[in-house]
């Protein structure tokens, strides 16, 4: 199993290119099931989850060509299976995003329930209830969602809670439903807007993506489209924290600064210098002492749960007590124990963490537990004194493209040990 070794304490400088967003690429790939014509996607990140979605689509009968590492062309003339099996869904919850498209275009889907996940229970009740309101007949048995429908029909659906995947699944399904669908209490993440942009260029009629209420006028068929995946704001946030910790001057290129407004504002309040330009961001570590900072994770445009672990590392270096409340996932503090092994002082009470800083971190052998928690260990390794070895790096590879190469390009002493 691959590991990452980091010798901490090196200053970082230079430019790093931000890749396409994993969380936009996965729904975009699933959306290709809605048409029998080719869907071309560019700015695709070269990460494991994209590979898992590609395997799932191949299994369903999609023909896949990849003209280059960051481009893919997906054509589903007809399906060879309606079945998203457990072995794929269990490794990637986003596999459930094929449910809506399969049902809308093919009238049938069998998708394994994602089950428990390291960061929380993560049910899909909102996806299922919404599809039922669109006219699907759904049974849950033997660990599978079995769904059937003639043609879905438009209706009004209000989500009981804000869900990114639920909004995406229903948005895709409603595109081919008969009549008008109104989705209320929708997620407003930029990845939803990116999906709606792709669907619109495939011929869908959508208003309000990025707002709490989305209106979709169903059409009979969708067609071919070409789409560039939006830049990854979570990857960008990770490099911003690295720059804040040990950056002389780090420039993130090819990003969308407006999607990082809340995060950059938090960094500035902590005392970090962050400068937004049109499609780049410059970050430099603070001249003086970092200040403690309190935050609560929330749906977009609030503070993203996917950025919580990374910011916690920075707060270990800030003066005073920082309070963090995790409101999205019930078990998303698994990095705390590993950071503790590196010297961080963090108290946990349920979904609340108190970080006592500043604490010098010291290199240690640590274990990656989930995607964003692993990224936080890399950040901790960069600022720690001595050597850090991170095991179970496959968690990082799910969502970060060549993280060790990108950090090495900025001057970090980091390597993958195979
Ligand atoms: C997506 C992101 C993930 C991010 C999360 C929250 C992708 C591929 N993944 O995950 O990186 O951390 O949004 O921003 O885009 N819930 C229910 N019932 C449902 C659906 C969700 O109770 O039917 C709950 C979940 O357990 C969780 C909360 O709602 O507590 C938010 O989940 P959701 O927004 O659906 O997350 P994902 O789409 O899985």
CSV table of C-alpha atoms and ligand atoms in Angstrom, one decimal:
chain,number,residue,atom,x,y,z
A,1,UNK,CA,0.0,0.0,0.0
A,2,UNK,CA,1.4,3.4,-1.0
A,3,UNK,CA,2.5,5.8,1.7
A,4,UNK,CA,3.5,9.5,1.6
A,5,UNK,CA,6.7,10.7,3.4
A,6,UNK,CA,7.1,14.3,4.2
A,7,UNK,CA,10.1,16.1,5.7
A,8,UNK,CA,8.5,19.1,7.4
A,9,UNK,CA,9.5,22.7,7.7
A,10,UNK,CA,10.4,23.5,4.1
A,11,UNK,CA,9.0,26.9,2.8
A,12,UNK,CA,6.8,26.7,-0.2
A,13,UNK,CA,6.7,29.1,-3.2
A,14,UNK,CA,5.7,29.1,-6.8
A,15,UNK,CA,2.6,28.2,-8.8
A,16,UNK,CA,0.2,25.3,-8.6
A,17,UNK,CA,-2.5,24.5,-11.1
A,18,UNK,CA,-5.9,23.5,-9.7
A,19,UNK,CA,-7.6,20.6,-11.4
A,20,UNK,CA,-11.2,20.0,-12.3
A,21,UNK,CA,-13.6,19.3,-9.4
A,22,UNK,CA,-14.1,15.6,-8.5
A,23,UNK,CA,-17.5,16.5,-7.1
A,24,UNK,CA,-18.6,18.1,-10.4
A,25,UNK,CA,-17.0,15.4,-12.6
A,26,UNK,CA,-18.9,12.5,-11.0
A,27,UNK,CA,-22.5,13.9,-11.6
A,28,UNK,CA,-21.4,15.1,-15.1
A,29,UNK,CA,-20.3,11.6,-15.9
A,30,UNK,CA,-23.6,10.2,-14.6
A,31,UNK,CA,-25.5,12.7,-16.6
A,32,UNK,CA,-24.1,11.2,-19.8
A,33,UNK,CA,-26.6,8.3,-19.2
A,34,UNK,CA,-29.4,10.6,-20.1
A,35,UNK,CA,-28.7,10.6,-23.8
A,36,UNK,CA,-27.7,8.1,-26.5
A,37,UNK,CA,-25.3,10.7,-28.0
A,38,UNK,CA,-21.7,11.4,-26.9
A,39,UNK,CA,-21.0,13.6,-24.0
A,40,UNK,CA,-17.5,15.1,-24.0
A,41,UNK,CA,-16.0,16.3,-20.7
A,42,UNK,CA,-12.7,18.1,-20.4
A,43,UNK,CA,-10.8,19.4,-17.3
A,44,UNK,CA,-11.5,16.0,-15.8
A,45,UNK,CA,-9.4,15.3,-12.7
A,46,UNK,CA,-7.2,12.2,-12.8
A,47,UNK,CA,-8.4,10.8,-9.5
A,48,UNK,CA,-9.6,7.4,-8.4
A,49,UNK,CA,-13.2,8.3,-7.9
A,50,UNK,CA,-13.4,9.3,-11.6
A,51,UNK,CA,-11.9,5.9,-12.4
A,52,UNK,CA,-14.6,4.2,-10.3
A,53,UNK,CA,-17.4,6.1,-12.0
A,54,UNK,CA,-15.8,5.1,-15.4
A,55,UNK,CA,-15.9,1.5,-14.3
A,56,UNK,CA,-19.5,1.8,-13.3
A,57,UNK,CA,-20.5,3.4,-16.6
A,58,UNK,CA,-18.6,0.7,-18.6
A,59,UNK,CA,-20.5,-1.9,-16.6
A,60,UNK,CA,-23.8,-0.3,-17.5
A,61,UNK,CA,-23.0,-0.4,-21.2
A,62,UNK,CA,-21.5,3.1,-21.8
A,63,UNK,CA,-18.7,3.2,-24.4
A,64,UNK,CA,-15.8,5.2,-23.1
A,65,UNK,CA,-13.0,6.9,-24.9
A,66,UNK,CA,-10.3,9.0,-23.3
A,67,UNK,CA,-8.4,11.1,-25.8
A,68,UNK,CA,-6.2,12.3,-23.0
A,69,UNK,CA,-5.8,12.0,-19.2
A,70,UNK,CA,-8.1,15.0,-18.6
A,71,UNK,CA,-10.8,14.3,-21.2
A,72,UNK,CA,-13.4,11.7,-21.6
A,73,UNK,CA,-16.1,10.9,-24.1
A,74,UNK,CA,-19.1,8.9,-22.9
A,75,UNK,CA,-21.8,7.4,-25.2
A,76,UNK,CA,-24.6,5.2,-24.0
A,77,UNK,CA,-26.5,4.0,-27.1
A,78,UNK,CA,-28.2,1.3,-25.1
A,79,UNK,CA,-27.7,-0.3,-21.7
A,80,UNK,CA,-26.3,-3.7,-21.0
A,81,UNK,CA,-27.2,-3.6,-17.3
A,82,UNK,CA,-29.3,-1.5,-14.9
A,83,UNK,CA,-27.3,-2.6,-12.0
A,84,UNK,CA,-24.9,-0.5,-9.9
A,85,UNK,CA,-23.4,-3.3,-7.8
A,86,UNK,CA,-22.3,-3.2,-4.2
A,87,UNK,CA,-18.5,-3.6,-4.9
A,88,UNK,CA,-18.5,-0.3,-6.7
A,89,UNK,CA,-21.1,1.7,-4.7
A,90,UNK,CA,-19.4,0.8,-1.4
A,91,UNK,CA,-16.1,2.3,-2.5
A,92,UNK,CA,-17.8,5.5,-3.7
A,93,UNK,CA,-21.1,6.8,-2.5
A,94,UNK,CA,-21.5,9.1,-5.5
A,95,UNK,CA,-22.3,5.9,-7.5
A,96,UNK,CA,-26.0,6.5,-6.4
A,97,UNK,CA,-26.0,9.4,-8.9
A,98,UNK,CA,-26.7,6.9,-11.7
A,99,UNK,CA,-30.1,6.2,-10.1
A,100,UNK,CA,-31.9,9.3,-11.4
A,101,UNK,CA,-30.5,9.2,-15.0
A,102,UNK,CA,-31.1,5.4,-15.3
A,103,UNK,CA,-34.7,5.7,-14.2
A,104,UNK,CA,-35.5,8.8,-16.3
A,105,UNK,CA,-34.1,7.5,-19.6
A,106,UNK,CA,-34.4,3.7,-19.2
A,107,UNK,CA,-37.3,3.3,-16.7
A,108,UNK,CA,-35.3,0.9,-14.5
A,109,UNK,CA,-32.5,1.0,-12.1
A,110,UNK,CA,-31.0,-1.3,-9.4
A,111,UNK,CA,-28.5,0.5,-7.2
A,112,UNK,CA,-26.8,-0.9,-4.1
A,113,UNK,CA,-27.5,1.1,-1.0
A,114,UNK,CA,-24.3,2.9,-0.1
A,115,UNK,CA,-24.5,1.8,3.5
A,116,UNK,CA,-22.4,3.2,6.3
A,117,UNK,CA,-19.5,5.4,5.5
A,118,UNK,CA,-16.5,6.4,7.6
A,119,UNK,CA,-17.7,9.9,8.1
A,120,UNK,CA,-21.3,9.1,9.0
A,121,UNK,CA,-24.4,7.2,8.2
A,122,UNK,CA,-25.2,9.1,5.0
A,123,UNK,CA,-28.7,7.7,4.0
A,124,UNK,CA,-30.3,8.3,0.6
A,125,UNK,CA,-33.9,8.7,1.8
A,126,UNK,CA,-34.2,12.1,0.2
A,127,UNK,CA,-33.2,10.7,-3.2
A,128,UNK,CA,-35.7,7.9,-2.9
A,129,UNK,CA,-38.6,10.0,-1.7
A,130,UNK,CA,-38.1,12.5,-4.5
A,131,UNK,CA,-38.0,9.9,-7.2
A,132,UNK,CA,-41.2,8.3,-5.8
A,133,UNK,CA,-42.8,11.7,-6.1
A,134,UNK,CA,-41.7,11.8,-9.7
A,135,UNK,CA,-43.6,8.6,-10.2
A,136,UNK,CA,-41.0,5.9,-9.6
A,137,UNK,CA,-42.0,2.6,-7.9
A,138,UNK,CA,-39.2,1.9,-5.5
A,139,UNK,CA,-38.5,-1.1,-3.2
A,140,UNK,CA,-35.7,-1.5,-0.8
A,141,UNK,CA,-34.7,-5.1,-0.4
A,142,UNK,CA,-31.5,-7.1,0.1
A,143,UNK,CA,-29.4,-4.0,0.3
A,144,UNK,CA,-30.6,-2.6,-3.1
A,145,UNK,CA,-32.8,0.2,-4.3
A,146,UNK,CA,-35.0,-1.3,-7.0
A,147,UNK,CA,-36.7,1.4,-9.0
A,148,UNK,CA,-39.0,1.3,-12.0
A,149,UNK,CA,-41.0,3.9,-13.8
A,150,UNK,CA,-42.9,4.4,-17.0
A,151,UNK,CA,-42.3,8.0,-17.9
A,152,UNK,CA,-41.5,10.2,-14.8
A,153,UNK,CA,-43.9,13.1,-14.3
A,154,UNK,CA,-43.1,16.6,-13.0
A,155,UNK,CA,-44.2,17.7,-9.6
A,156,UNK,CA,-43.1,19.8,-6.7
A,157,UNK,CA,-40.5,18.3,-4.3
A,158,UNK,CA,-39.3,19.9,-1.1
A,159,UNK,CA,-36.1,18.4,0.4
A,160,UNK,CA,-36.4,17.9,4.1
A,161,UNK,CA,-32.7,18.7,4.4
A,162,UNK,CA,-30.2,20.2,2.0
A,163,UNK,CA,-28.5,17.4,0.1
A,164,UNK,CA,-26.0,17.9,-2.7
A,165,UNK,CA,-26.3,14.4,-4.2
A,166,UNK,CA,-30.1,14.4,-3.7
A,167,UNK,CA,-30.4,17.7,-5.6
A,168,UNK,CA,-28.2,16.4,-8.4
A,169,UNK,CA,-30.1,13.1,-8.7
A,170,UNK,CA,-33.5,14.7,-8.9
A,171,UNK,CA,-32.3,17.5,-11.2
A,172,UNK,CA,-31.1,14.9,-13.7
A,173,UNK,CA,-34.2,12.8,-13.4
A,174,UNK,CA,-36.6,15.7,-13.9
A,175,UNK,CA,-34.9,16.8,-17.2
A,176,UNK,CA,-36.7,13.9,-18.9
A,177,UNK,CA,-39.9,13.9,-16.9
A,178,UNK,CA,-43.2,14.9,-18.5
A,179,UNK,CA,-44.1,18.5,-17.5
A,180,UNK,CA,-42.6,20.8,-14.9
A,181,UNK,CA,-40.7,19.9,-11.7
A,182,UNK,CA,-40.0,22.3,-8.9
A,183,UNK,CA,-37.3,21.4,-6.5
A,184,UNK,CA,-37.3,23.4,-3.2
A,185,UNK,CA,-34.7,23.6,-0.4
A,186,UNK,CA,-32.0,22.6,-2.9
A,187,UNK,CA,-28.3,22.6,-2.4
A,188,UNK,CA,-26.6,25.6,-3.9
A,189,UNK,CA,-23.1,24.4,-4.4
A,190,UNK,CA,-21.2,25.5,-7.5
A,191,UNK,CA,-21.1,21.8,-8.5
A,192,UNK,CA,-24.9,21.9,-8.9
A,193,UNK,CA,-24.6,24.9,-11.2
A,194,UNK,CA,-21.9,23.1,-13.2
A,195,UNK,CA,-24.2,20.1,-13.6
A,196,UNK,CA,-27.1,22.3,-14.7
A,197,UNK,CA,-24.8,24.0,-17.2
A,198,UNK,CA,-24.0,20.7,-18.8
A,199,UNK,CA,-27.6,19.5,-18.8
A,200,UNK,CA,-28.7,22.8,-20.4
A,201,UNK,CA,-26.1,22.3,-23.2
A,202,UNK,CA,-27.6,18.8,-23.6
A,203,UNK,CA,-31.0,20.5,-24.3
A,204,UNK,CA,-32.5,20.5,-20.8
A,205,UNK,CA,-34.6,23.5,-19.7
A,206,UNK,CA,-33.5,24.5,-16.1
A,207,UNK,CA,-34.0,27.8,-14.2
A,208,UNK,CA,-32.6,28.6,-10.8
A,209,UNK,CA,-29.7,26.3,-10.4
A,210,UNK,CA,-27.5,27.8,-7.6
A,211,UNK,CA,-30.7,29.0,-5.8
A,212,UNK,CA,-32.8,27.3,-3.2
A,213,UNK,CA,-35.6,26.7,-5.8
A,214,UNK,CA,-34.9,25.1,-9.2
A,215,UNK,CA,-37.5,24.8,-11.9
A,216,UNK,CA,-37.1,22.1,-14.6
A,217,UNK,CA,-39.3,21.8,-17.7
A,218,UNK,CA,-39.0,18.2,-18.9
A,219,UNK,CA,-38.1,17.5,-22.5
A,220,UNK,CA,-38.4,14.3,-24.6
A,221,UNK,CA,-34.8,13.7,-25.2
A,222,UNK,CA,-31.3,15.2,-24.6
A,223,UNK,CA,-28.5,15.3,-27.0
A,224,UNK,CA,-24.7,15.5,-27.3
A,225,UNK,CA,-22.7,18.2,-25.5
A,226,UNK,CA,-19.2,19.3,-24.7
A,227,UNK,CA,-18.4,20.6,-21.2
A,228,UNK,CA,-15.4,21.7,-19.2
A,229,UNK,CA,-15.6,20.7,-15.5
A,230,UNK,CA,-15.3,23.6,-13.1
A,231,UNK,CA,-12.1,23.9,-11.0
A,232,UNK,CA,-12.0,22.1,-7.7
A,233,UNK,CA,-12.6,24.6,-4.8
A,234,UNK,CA,-11.8,21.9,-2.2
A,235,UNK,CA,-8.4,21.2,-3.8
A,236,UNK,CA,-7.8,24.9,-4.0
A,237,UNK,CA,-8.7,25.3,-0.3
A,238,UNK,CA,-6.2,22.6,0.6
A,239,UNK,CA,-3.3,24.5,-1.2
A,240,UNK,CA,-4.5,27.7,0.4
A,241,UNK,CA,-4.0,26.2,3.8
A,242,UNK,CA,-0.5,25.0,2.8
A,243,UNK,CA,0.4,28.5,1.6
A,244,UNK,CA,-1.0,29.9,4.9
A,245,UNK,CA,1.1,27.5,6.9
A,246,UNK,CA,4.5,27.6,5.1
A,247,UNK,CA,4.1,29.7,2.0
A,248,UNK,CA,6.5,32.5,1.0
A,249,UNK,CA,4.3,33.2,-2.0
A,250,UNK,CA,2.1,30.5,-3.4
A,251,UNK,CA,-0.1,31.2,-6.5
A,252,UNK,CA,-3.1,28.9,-7.2
A,253,UNK,CA,-3.8,29.0,-10.9
A,254,UNK,CA,-6.9,28.1,-12.9
A,255,UNK,CA,-9.3,28.4,-9.9
A,256,UNK,CA,-12.6,30.2,-9.4
A,257,UNK,CA,-11.9,32.7,-6.5
A,258,UNK,CA,-15.6,33.5,-6.1
A,259,UNK,CA,-16.2,29.9,-4.9
A,260,UNK,CA,-13.7,30.4,-2.1
A,261,UNK,CA,-15.1,33.7,-0.7
A,262,UNK,CA,-16.1,32.3,2.7
A,263,UNK,CA,-12.8,30.3,3.0
A,264,UNK,CA,-10.6,33.2,2.0
A,265,UNK,CA,-12.4,35.5,4.4
A,266,UNK,CA,-11.8,33.0,7.2
A,267,UNK,CA,-8.0,32.9,6.3
A,268,UNK,CA,-7.8,36.7,6.3
A,269,UNK,CA,-9.5,36.9,9.7
A,270,UNK,CA,-7.0,34.4,11.0
A,271,UNK,CA,-4.2,36.7,9.7
A,272,UNK,CA,-3.2,35.2,6.4
A,273,UNK,CA,-2.6,37.3,3.4
A,274,UNK,CA,-4.9,36.1,0.5
A,275,UNK,CA,-5.3,38.0,-2.7
A,276,UNK,CA,-8.0,37.1,-5.3
A,277,UNK,CA,-7.4,37.8,-9.0
A,278,UNK,CA,-9.6,36.8,-11.9
A,279,UNK,CA,-8.8,33.1,-12.0
A,280,UNK,CA,-5.9,32.8,-9.5
A,281,UNK,CA,-5.3,33.4,-5.8
A,282,UNK,CA,-2.1,34.3,-4.1
A,283,UNK,CA,-1.4,33.3,-0.5
A,284,UNK,CA,1.4,34.0,1.9
A,285,UNK,CA,1.8,32.9,5.5
A,286,UNK,CA,1.1,35.5,8.2
A,287,UNK,CA,3.9,38.0,9.2
A,288,UNK,CA,2.6,38.1,12.8
A,289,UNK,CA,0.8,35.7,15.0
A,290,UNK,CA,-2.2,33.8,13.7
A,291,UNK,CA,-5.5,34.5,15.5
A,292,UNK,CA,-7.9,31.8,16.8
A,293,UNK,CA,-11.1,31.5,14.7
A,294,UNK,CA,-14.5,29.9,15.3
A,295,UNK,CA,-16.6,28.4,12.6
A,296,UNK,CA,-19.5,26.1,11.9
A,297,UNK,CA,-19.8,24.0,8.7
A,298,UNK,CA,-22.9,24.6,6.6
A,299,UNK,CA,-24.2,24.0,3.1
A,300,UNK,CA,-22.9,26.4,0.4
A,301,UNK,CA,-22.3,29.4,0.6
A,302,UNK,CA,-21.5,28.5,4.2
A,303,UNK,CA,-18.2,27.0,5.4
A,304,UNK,CA,-17.8,23.7,3.5
A,305,UNK,CA,-17.5,20.5,5.6
A,306,UNK,CA,-14.9,19.3,3.0
A,307,UNK,CA,-12.6,22.1,4.1
A,308,UNK,CA,-13.0,21.6,7.9
A,309,UNK,CA,-10.1,19.2,8.5
A,310,UNK,CA,-7.6,21.3,6.5
A,311,UNK,CA,-8.5,24.5,8.4
A,312,UNK,CA,-8.1,22.7,11.7
A,313,UNK,CA,-4.4,22.2,10.9
A,314,UNK,CA,-3.9,25.9,10.5
A,315,UNK,CA,-5.8,26.6,13.7
A,316,UNK,CA,-3.3,24.4,15.6
A,317,UNK,CA,-0.8,27.2,14.8
A,318,UNK,CA,-3.1,30.0,15.9
A,319,UNK,CA,-3.0,31.8,19.3
A,320,UNK,CA,-5.9,30.9,21.6
A,321,UNK,CA,-8.9,28.6,21.5
A,322,UNK,CA,-10.7,28.0,18.2
A,323,UNK,CA,-14.1,26.4,18.2
A,324,UNK,CA,-15.4,24.2,15.4
A,325,UNK,CA,-18.9,22.9,15.0
A,326,UNK,CA,-19.4,20.1,12.3
A,327,UNK,CA,-23.1,20.2,11.3
A,328,UNK,CA,-23.1,18.2,8.1
A,329,UNK,CA,-21.6,14.8,9.0
A,330,UNK,CA,-21.8,13.2,12.5
A,331,UNK,CA,-18.4,11.6,12.4
A,332,UNK,CA,-16.1,13.9,10.7
A,333,UNK,CA,-13.4,14.4,13.3
A,334,UNK,CA,-11.4,11.3,12.7
A,335,UNK,CA,-8.3,13.3,11.8
A,336,UNK,CA,-8.2,14.7,15.4
A,337,UNK,CA,-6.7,11.5,16.9
A,338,UNK,CA,-4.0,11.4,14.2
A,339,UNK,CA,-3.3,15.2,14.6
A,340,UNK,CA,-3.0,14.5,18.4
A,341,UNK,CA,-0.2,12.0,17.6
A,342,UNK,CA,1.6,14.9,16.0
A,343,UNK,CA,1.2,17.1,19.1
A,344,UNK,CA,-2.0,19.0,18.3
A,345,UNK,CA,-4.2,19.7,21.3
A,346,UNK,CA,-7.8,19.3,20.3
A,347,UNK,CA,-10.7,18.5,22.6
A,348,UNK,CA,-13.8,16.8,21.2
A,349,UNK,CA,-17.3,16.9,22.5
A,350,UNK,CA,-19.7,15.3,20.0
A,351,UNK,CA,-19.8,17.5,16.9
A,352,UNK,CA,-17.8,20.2,18.6
A,353,UNK,CA,-14.0,20.6,18.6
A,354,UNK,CA,-11.9,23.0,20.5
A,355,UNK,CA,-8.4,23.6,19.2
A,356,UNK,CA,-5.8,24.9,21.6
A,357,UNK,CA,-3.0,26.8,19.9
A,358,UNK,CA,-0.3,27.4,19.1
A,359,UNK,CA,1.3,24.0,19.3
A,360,UNK,CA,4.4,23.0,17.4
A,361,UNK,CA,3.6,19.8,15.5
A,362,UNK,CA,6.2,17.0,15.3
A,363,UNK,CA,6.4,14.4,12.5
A,364,UNK,CA,4.9,11.0,13.2
A,365,UNK,CA,3.6,7.9,11.5
A,366,UNK,CA,-0.1,8.5,10.9
A,367,UNK,CA,-3.0,6.8,9.1
A,368,UNK,CA,-5.3,8.4,6.6
A,369,UNK,CA,-9.0,7.7,7.4
A,370,UNK,CA,-11.0,9.5,4.8
A,371,UNK,CA,-10.4,11.8,1.9
A,372,UNK,CA,-10.3,15.2,3.5
A,373,UNK,CA,-8.8,13.9,6.8
A,374,UNK,CA,-5.9,12.6,4.8
A,375,UNK,CA,-5.3,15.9,3.1
A,376,UNK,CA,-5.1,17.5,6.5
A,377,UNK,CA,-2.4,15.1,7.5
A,378,UNK,CA,-0.3,16.1,4.5
A,379,UNK,CA,-0.7,19.7,5.6
A,380,UNK,CA,0.3,18.9,9.2
A,381,UNK,CA,3.3,17.0,7.8
A,382,UNK,CA,4.4,20.2,5.9
A,383,UNK,CA,4.5,22.3,9.0
A,384,UNK,CA,5.7,19.6,11.4
A,385,UNK,CA,9.3,19.3,12.6
A,386,UNK,CA,10.8,16.1,11.3
A,387,UNK,CA,9.4,13.3,9.2
A,388,UNK,CA,5.8,12.3,8.8
A,389,UNK,CA,4.7,9.1,7.0
A,390,UNK,CA,1.1,8.8,6.0
A,391,UNK,CA,-0.3,5.4,5.5
A,392,UNK,CA,-3.4,4.4,3.5
A,393,UNK,CA,-2.8,7.1,0.9
A,394,UNK,CA,-5.5,5.6,-1.4
A,395,UNK,CA,-7.9,7.8,0.5
A,396,UNK,CA,-6.1,10.9,-0.8
A,397,UNK,CA,-5.9,9.5,-4.3
A,398,UNK,CA,-9.7,9.2,-4.4
A,399,UNK,CA,-9.9,13.0,-4.7
A,400,UNK,CA,-6.5,14.7,-5.1
A,401,UNK,CA,-4.5,14.5,-8.3
A,402,UNK,CA,-0.8,13.7,-7.7
A,403,UNK,CA,-0.8,15.6,-4.5
A,404,UNK,CA,2.9,14.8,-3.8
A,405,UNK,CA,4.0,16.0,-7.2
A,406,UNK,CA,2.1,19.3,-6.8
A,407,UNK,CA,3.6,19.9,-3.4
A,408,UNK,CA,7.1,18.9,-4.5
A,409,UNK,CA,6.6,21.5,-7.4
A,410,UNK,CA,6.1,24.1,-4.7
A,411,UNK,CA,9.3,23.1,-2.9
A,412,UNK,CA,8.1,20.6,-0.3
A,413,UNK,CA,10.2,17.6,0.6
A,414,UNK,CA,7.6,15.0,-0.1
A,415,UNK,CA,7.6,11.6,-1.9
A,416,UNK,CA,5.4,8.6,-2.4
A,417,UNK,CA,6.8,5.4,-1.1
A,418,UNK,CA,5.4,2.4,-3.0
B,1,LIG,C1,-21.5,15.7,-1.3
B,1,LIG,C2,-20.0,15.7,-1.6
B,1,LIG,C3,-19.2,15.6,-0.4
B,1,LIG,C4,-19.6,16.7,0.6
B,1,LIG,C5,-21.1,16.7,0.9
B,1,LIG,C6,-21.6,17.8,1.7
B,1,LIG,C7,-20.0,14.7,-3.8
B,1,LIG,C8,-19.6,13.6,-4.7
B,1,LIG,N1,-19.7,14.6,-2.5
B,1,LIG,O1,-21.8,14.4,-0.7
B,1,LIG,O2,-17.8,15.7,-0.7
B,1,LIG,O3,-18.9,16.5,1.8
B,1,LIG,O4,-21.8,16.8,-0.4
B,1,LIG,O5,-21.2,19.0,1.2
B,1,LIG,O6,-20.4,15.7,-4.3
B,1,LIG,N2,-28.6,13.1,3.8
B,1,LIG,C9,-29.7,12.5,4.3
B,1,LIG,N3,-30.5,11.9,3.3
B,1,LIG,C10,-30.3,11.9,2.0
B,1,LIG,C11,-29.1,12.6,1.6
B,1,LIG,C12,-28.3,13.2,2.5
B,1,LIG,O7,-30.0,12.4,5.5
B,1,LIG,O8,-31.1,11.3,1.2
B,1,LIG,C13,-27.7,13.8,4.8
B,1,LIG,C14,-26.3,13.2,4.9
B,1,LIG,O9,-26.2,12.0,5.7
B,1,LIG,C15,-25.5,14.3,5.4
B,1,LIG,C16,-26.2,15.5,4.8
B,1,LIG,O10,-27.5,15.1,4.4
B,1,LIG,O11,-25.6,14.4,6.8
B,1,LIG,C17,-25.5,16.1,3.5
B,1,LIG,O12,-25.3,15.1,2.6
B,1,LIG,P1,-25.2,15.3,1.0
B,1,LIG,O13,-25.2,16.8,0.8
B,1,LIG,O14,-26.2,14.5,0.3
B,1,LIG,O15,-23.8,14.8,0.7
B,1,LIG,P2,-23.3,13.9,-0.6
B,1,LIG,O16,-24.1,14.4,-1.8
B,1,LIG,O17,-23.2,12.5,-0.2
